[in-house]
């Protein structure tokens, strides 16, 4: 099954345009870094949330095309290759978890994009294994963060102060652990975008 209907908000057909939705995030353009093995809810719930609040979503990966979540038979459409976008195009970044971040962190252009977005002060939100990209980008040293419990040691080794909590925000970096934390994750990301 192709999840094109559910993620049509991420397609470049105007459905994700803030002009069509209004709302507090109207005019905001949000990048989602998605790769093979993404956790479906950790991508789709935040996408739906920000679009419902008026933002536009652009799904970015190593190359355009369909990717399959590790936990379902659905597919998610990656609209743009990392080489076709610039951090200046976006107001915020979401990094869903699953196996996707481990794949994406192998691409230097994706790591550089993540680093640039974080260093710019724009909101960057990573859930579950998403902080792996932040670790590879070298932006977590001295920061408070959370993640999937199984990678807590990796977070600590990167110099982050790990806390087992539903959501941690340190400056512009927002991290969460699991799909059950999505309500806090989405609300914190929206709040950061509005500041």
mmCIF file of C-alpha atoms in Angstrom:
data_model
loop_
_atom_site.group_PDB
_atom_site.id
_atom_site.type_symbol
_atom_site.label_atom_id
_atom_site.label_comp_id
_atom_site.label_asym_id
_atom_site.label_seq_id
_atom_site.Cartn_x
_atom_site.Cartn_y
_atom_site.Cartn_z
ATOM 1 C CA UNK A 1 0.000 0.000 0.000
ATOM 2 C CA UNK A 2 1.330 3.441 -0.863
ATOM 3 C CA UNK A 3 0.678 6.063 1.760
ATOM 4 C CA UNK A 4 0.475 8.837 -0.817
ATOM 5 C CA UNK A 5 -3.020 9.761 0.329
ATOM 6 C CA UNK A 6 -2.033 10.189 3.982
ATOM 7 C CA UNK A 7 1.089 12.146 3.128
ATOM 8 C CA UNK A 8 -0.406 14.079 0.251
ATOM 9 C CA UNK A 9 0.133 17.059 2.546
ATOM 10 C CA UNK A 10 3.804 16.585 1.751
ATOM 11 C CA UNK A 11 3.353 16.558 -2.010
ATOM 12 C CA UNK A 12 4.178 19.666 -4.023
ATOM 13 C CA UNK A 13 0.603 20.108 -5.260
ATOM 14 C CA UNK A 14 -0.391 22.982 -3.011
ATOM 15 C CA UNK A 15 -2.128 20.823 -0.436
ATOM 16 C CA UNK A 16 0.505 21.680 2.142
ATOM 17 C CA UNK A 17 0.428 25.374 1.395
ATOM 18 C CA UNK A 18 -0.271 27.605 4.348
ATOM 19 C CA UNK A 19 -2.412 29.683 1.962
ATOM 20 C CA UNK A 20 -4.949 26.861 1.994
ATOM 21 C CA UNK A 21 -5.048 26.343 5.754
ATOM 22 C CA UNK A 22 -4.399 29.535 7.688
ATOM 23 C CA UNK A 23 -3.629 28.925 11.325
ATOM 24 C CA UNK A 24 -0.846 29.917 13.680
ATOM 25 C CA UNK A 25 1.890 28.303 11.554
ATOM 26 C CA UNK A 26 0.774 29.911 8.273
ATOM 27 C CA UNK A 27 3.811 30.901 6.243
ATOM 28 C CA UNK A 28 6.136 28.434 7.989
ATOM 29 C CA UNK A 29 7.980 25.890 5.845
ATOM 30 C CA UNK A 30 9.022 22.764 7.739
ATOM 31 C CA UNK A 31 11.623 20.244 6.548
ATOM 32 C CA UNK A 32 11.220 16.566 7.451
ATOM 33 C CA UNK A 33 14.315 14.367 7.010
ATOM 34 C CA UNK A 34 13.033 10.913 6.084
ATOM 35 C CA UNK A 35 14.832 7.795 4.887
ATOM 36 C CA UNK A 36 14.312 4.098 4.480
ATOM 37 C CA UNK A 37 13.115 2.487 7.700
ATOM 38 C CA UNK A 38 11.451 5.565 9.194
ATOM 39 C CA UNK A 39 8.965 4.987 12.036
ATOM 40 C CA UNK A 40 5.650 5.792 10.380
ATOM 41 C CA UNK A 41 3.826 7.569 13.224
ATOM 42 C CA UNK A 42 6.899 9.626 14.142
ATOM 43 C CA UNK A 43 6.869 11.040 10.605
ATOM 44 C CA UNK A 44 3.173 11.235 9.821
ATOM 45 C CA UNK A 45 1.768 12.555 13.104
ATOM 46 C CA UNK A 46 4.052 15.636 13.237
ATOM 47 C CA UNK A 47 3.458 16.215 9.499
ATOM 48 C CA UNK A 48 -0.276 16.182 9.994
ATOM 49 C CA UNK A 49 0.017 18.351 13.089
ATOM 50 C CA UNK A 50 2.009 21.182 11.506
ATOM 51 C CA UNK A 51 -0.059 21.137 8.311
ATOM 52 C CA UNK A 52 -3.282 21.300 10.340
ATOM 53 C CA UNK A 53 -1.825 24.398 12.023
ATOM 54 C CA UNK A 54 -1.097 26.046 8.637
ATOM 55 C CA UNK A 55 2.524 25.119 7.851
ATOM 56 C CA UNK A 56 3.902 23.747 4.618
ATOM 57 C CA UNK A 57 5.870 20.476 4.781
ATOM 58 C CA UNK A 58 8.731 19.401 2.520
ATOM 59 C CA UNK A 59 9.935 15.798 2.866
ATOM 60 C CA UNK A 60 13.673 15.554 2.205
ATOM 61 C CA UNK A 61 15.977 12.555 1.901
ATOM 62 C CA UNK A 62 19.096 11.355 0.157
ATOM 63 C CA UNK A 63 17.070 11.167 -3.066
ATOM 64 C CA UNK A 64 13.420 11.617 -4.070
ATOM 65 C CA UNK A 65 11.087 8.634 -4.193
ATOM 66 C CA UNK A 66 9.250 6.230 -1.964
ATOM 67 C CA UNK A 67 10.661 4.900 1.308
ATOM 68 C CA UNK A 68 9.185 2.130 3.419
ATOM 69 C CA UNK A 69 8.799 2.473 7.182
ATOM 70 C CA UNK A 70 10.302 -0.385 9.172
ATOM 71 C CA UNK A 71 7.059 -0.919 11.073
ATOM 72 C CA UNK A 72 4.472 -1.023 8.269
ATOM 73 C CA UNK A 73 3.934 -1.825 4.604
ATOM 74 C CA UNK A 74 3.014 1.767 3.812
ATOM 75 C CA UNK A 75 5.308 4.034 1.868
ATOM 76 C CA UNK A 76 6.243 7.659 2.401
ATOM 77 C CA UNK A 77 7.098 9.946 -0.509
ATOM 78 C CA UNK A 78 10.385 11.842 -0.261
ATOM 79 C CA UNK A 79 9.845 14.958 -2.368
ATOM 80 C CA UNK A 80 13.326 16.407 -2.631
ATOM 81 C CA UNK A 81 16.927 15.288 -2.524
ATOM 82 C CA UNK A 82 19.124 16.986 0.044
ATOM 83 C CA UNK A 83 21.152 18.569 -2.769
ATOM 84 C CA UNK A 84 18.054 20.398 -4.021
ATOM 85 C CA UNK A 85 17.308 22.293 -0.800
ATOM 86 C CA UNK A 86 18.986 24.813 1.467
ATOM 87 C CA UNK A 87 18.565 25.411 5.204
ATOM 88 C CA UNK A 88 17.554 28.982 4.333
ATOM 89 C CA UNK A 89 14.387 27.556 2.711
ATOM 90 C CA UNK A 90 13.001 26.330 6.052
ATOM 91 C CA UNK A 91 11.756 27.629 9.380
ATOM 92 C CA UNK A 92 12.208 24.345 11.247
ATOM 93 C CA UNK A 93 13.326 20.729 10.970
ATOM 94 C CA UNK A 94 11.785 17.453 12.161
ATOM 95 C CA UNK A 95 13.818 14.226 12.325
ATOM 96 C CA UNK A 96 11.568 11.183 12.863
ATOM 97 C CA UNK A 97 13.038 8.017 14.315
ATOM 98 C CA UNK A 98 13.076 4.358 13.443
ATOM 99 C CA UNK A 99 15.973 3.131 11.315
ATOM 100 C CA UNK A 100 15.903 6.207 9.094
ATOM 101 C CA UNK A 101 18.373 8.350 11.109
ATOM 102 C CA UNK A 102 21.024 5.598 11.057
ATOM 103 C CA UNK A 103 20.729 5.544 7.262
ATOM 104 C CA UNK A 104 20.603 9.323 6.839
ATOM 105 C CA UNK A 105 23.627 9.974 9.070
ATOM 106 C CA UNK A 106 25.772 8.206 6.441
ATOM 107 C CA UNK A 107 25.197 11.130 4.017
ATOM 108 C CA UNK A 108 27.469 14.103 4.689
ATOM 109 C CA UNK A 109 25.100 16.541 2.954
ATOM 110 C CA UNK A 110 22.275 15.493 5.299
ATOM 111 C CA UNK A 111 24.556 15.819 8.329
ATOM 112 C CA UNK A 112 25.669 19.281 7.141
ATOM 113 C CA UNK A 113 22.032 20.338 6.593
ATOM 114 C CA UNK A 114 21.147 19.174 10.113
ATOM 115 C CA UNK A 115 24.128 21.017 11.603
ATOM 116 C CA UNK A 116 23.298 24.211 9.711
ATOM 117 C CA UNK A 117 19.630 24.146 10.742
ATOM 118 C CA UNK A 118 20.600 23.616 14.381
ATOM 119 C CA UNK A 119 23.337 26.254 14.433
ATOM 120 C CA UNK A 120 20.965 28.772 12.803
ATOM 121 C CA UNK A 121 18.813 28.718 15.934
ATOM 122 C CA UNK A 122 15.763 27.448 14.066
ATOM 123 C CA UNK A 123 13.680 24.820 15.883
ATOM 124 C CA UNK A 124 15.009 21.292 15.337
ATOM 125 C CA UNK A 125 12.915 18.415 16.693
ATOM 126 C CA UNK A 126 14.161 14.810 16.820
ATOM 127 C CA UNK A 127 12.265 11.837 18.235
ATOM 128 C CA UNK A 128 13.262 8.261 19.129
ATOM 129 C CA UNK A 129 16.434 7.514 17.106
ATOM 130 C CA UNK A 130 16.271 10.962 15.449
ATOM 131 C CA UNK A 131 18.961 12.330 17.795
ATOM 132 C CA UNK A 132 21.460 10.062 15.987
ATOM 133 C CA UNK A 133 21.587 12.722 13.268
ATOM 134 C CA UNK A 134 22.149 15.422 15.886
ATOM 135 C CA UNK A 135 24.978 13.342 17.368
ATOM 136 C CA UNK A 136 26.662 12.917 13.982
ATOM 137 C CA UNK A 137 26.194 16.653 13.314
ATOM 138 C CA UNK A 138 28.030 17.358 16.585
ATOM 139 C CA UNK A 139 25.372 19.677 18.019
ATOM 140 C CA UNK A 140 24.426 17.944 21.289
ATOM 141 C CA UNK A 141 27.526 18.469 23.423
ATOM 142 C CA UNK A 142 26.487 20.082 26.701
ATOM 143 C CA UNK A 143 22.799 19.995 25.747
ATOM 144 C CA UNK A 144 19.976 18.342 27.666
ATOM 145 C CA UNK A 145 18.260 15.730 25.485
ATOM 146 C CA UNK A 146 16.260 12.529 25.463
ATOM 147 C CA UNK A 147 15.869 9.673 22.995
ATOM 148 C CA UNK A 148 14.871 6.035 22.641
ATOM 149 C CA UNK A 149 16.257 4.442 25.834
ATOM 150 C CA UNK A 150 18.347 1.937 23.856
ATOM 151 C CA UNK A 151 20.552 4.730 22.511
ATOM 152 C CA UNK A 152 20.930 6.712 25.752
ATOM 153 C CA UNK A 153 24.602 5.707 26.061
ATOM 154 C CA UNK A 154 25.305 7.012 22.542
ATOM 155 C CA UNK A 155 23.702 10.320 23.524
ATOM 156 C CA UNK A 156 25.852 10.541 26.666
ATOM 157 C CA UNK A 157 29.014 9.646 24.713
ATOM 158 C CA UNK A 158 28.251 12.598 22.421
ATOM 159 C CA UNK A 159 28.398 14.872 25.469
ATOM 160 C CA UNK A 160 24.659 15.350 25.934
ATOM 161 C CA UNK A 161 22.976 15.288 29.331
ATOM 162 C CA UNK A 162 20.460 12.449 28.912
ATOM 163 C CA UNK A 163 17.145 12.637 30.753
ATOM 164 C CA UNK A 164 14.404 10.022 30.455
ATOM 165 C CA UNK A 165 11.452 12.357 29.815
ATOM 166 C CA UNK A 166 8.625 12.642 27.287
ATOM 167 C CA UNK A 167 10.112 15.825 25.858
ATOM 168 C CA UNK A 168 13.215 17.897 26.511
ATOM 169 C CA UNK A 169 13.828 21.318 25.041
ATOM 170 C CA UNK A 170 17.257 22.914 25.258
ATOM 171 C CA UNK A 171 17.371 26.205 23.351
ATOM 172 C CA UNK A 172 16.166 25.363 19.824
ATOM 173 C CA UNK A 173 16.631 21.570 20.124
ATOM 174 C CA UNK A 174 13.567 19.488 21.004
ATOM 175 C CA UNK A 175 13.888 15.749 21.654
ATOM 176 C CA UNK A 176 11.436 13.003 22.587
ATOM 177 C CA UNK A 177 11.593 9.256 23.196
ATOM 178 C CA UNK A 178 8.741 7.351 21.568
ATOM 179 C CA UNK A 179 5.476 7.648 19.605
ATOM 180 C CA UNK A 180 3.547 7.977 22.885
ATOM 181 C CA UNK A 181 5.416 11.268 23.412
ATOM 182 C CA UNK A 182 4.154 12.774 20.143
ATOM 183 C CA UNK A 183 1.605 15.135 21.766
ATOM 184 C CA UNK A 184 4.313 16.843 23.851
ATOM 185 C CA UNK A 185 6.786 16.708 20.949
ATOM 186 C CA UNK A 186 4.409 18.375 18.475
ATOM 187 C CA UNK A 187 3.246 21.029 20.950
ATOM 188 C CA UNK A 188 6.831 21.954 21.888
ATOM 189 C CA UNK A 189 7.846 22.204 18.225
ATOM 190 C CA UNK A 190 4.893 24.476 17.458
ATOM 191 C CA UNK A 191 5.700 26.685 20.454
ATOM 192 C CA UNK A 192 9.324 27.008 19.307
ATOM 193 C CA UNK A 193 8.220 27.925 15.775
ATOM 194 C CA UNK A 194 6.009 30.706 17.146
ATOM 195 C CA UNK A 195 8.691 32.330 19.338
#
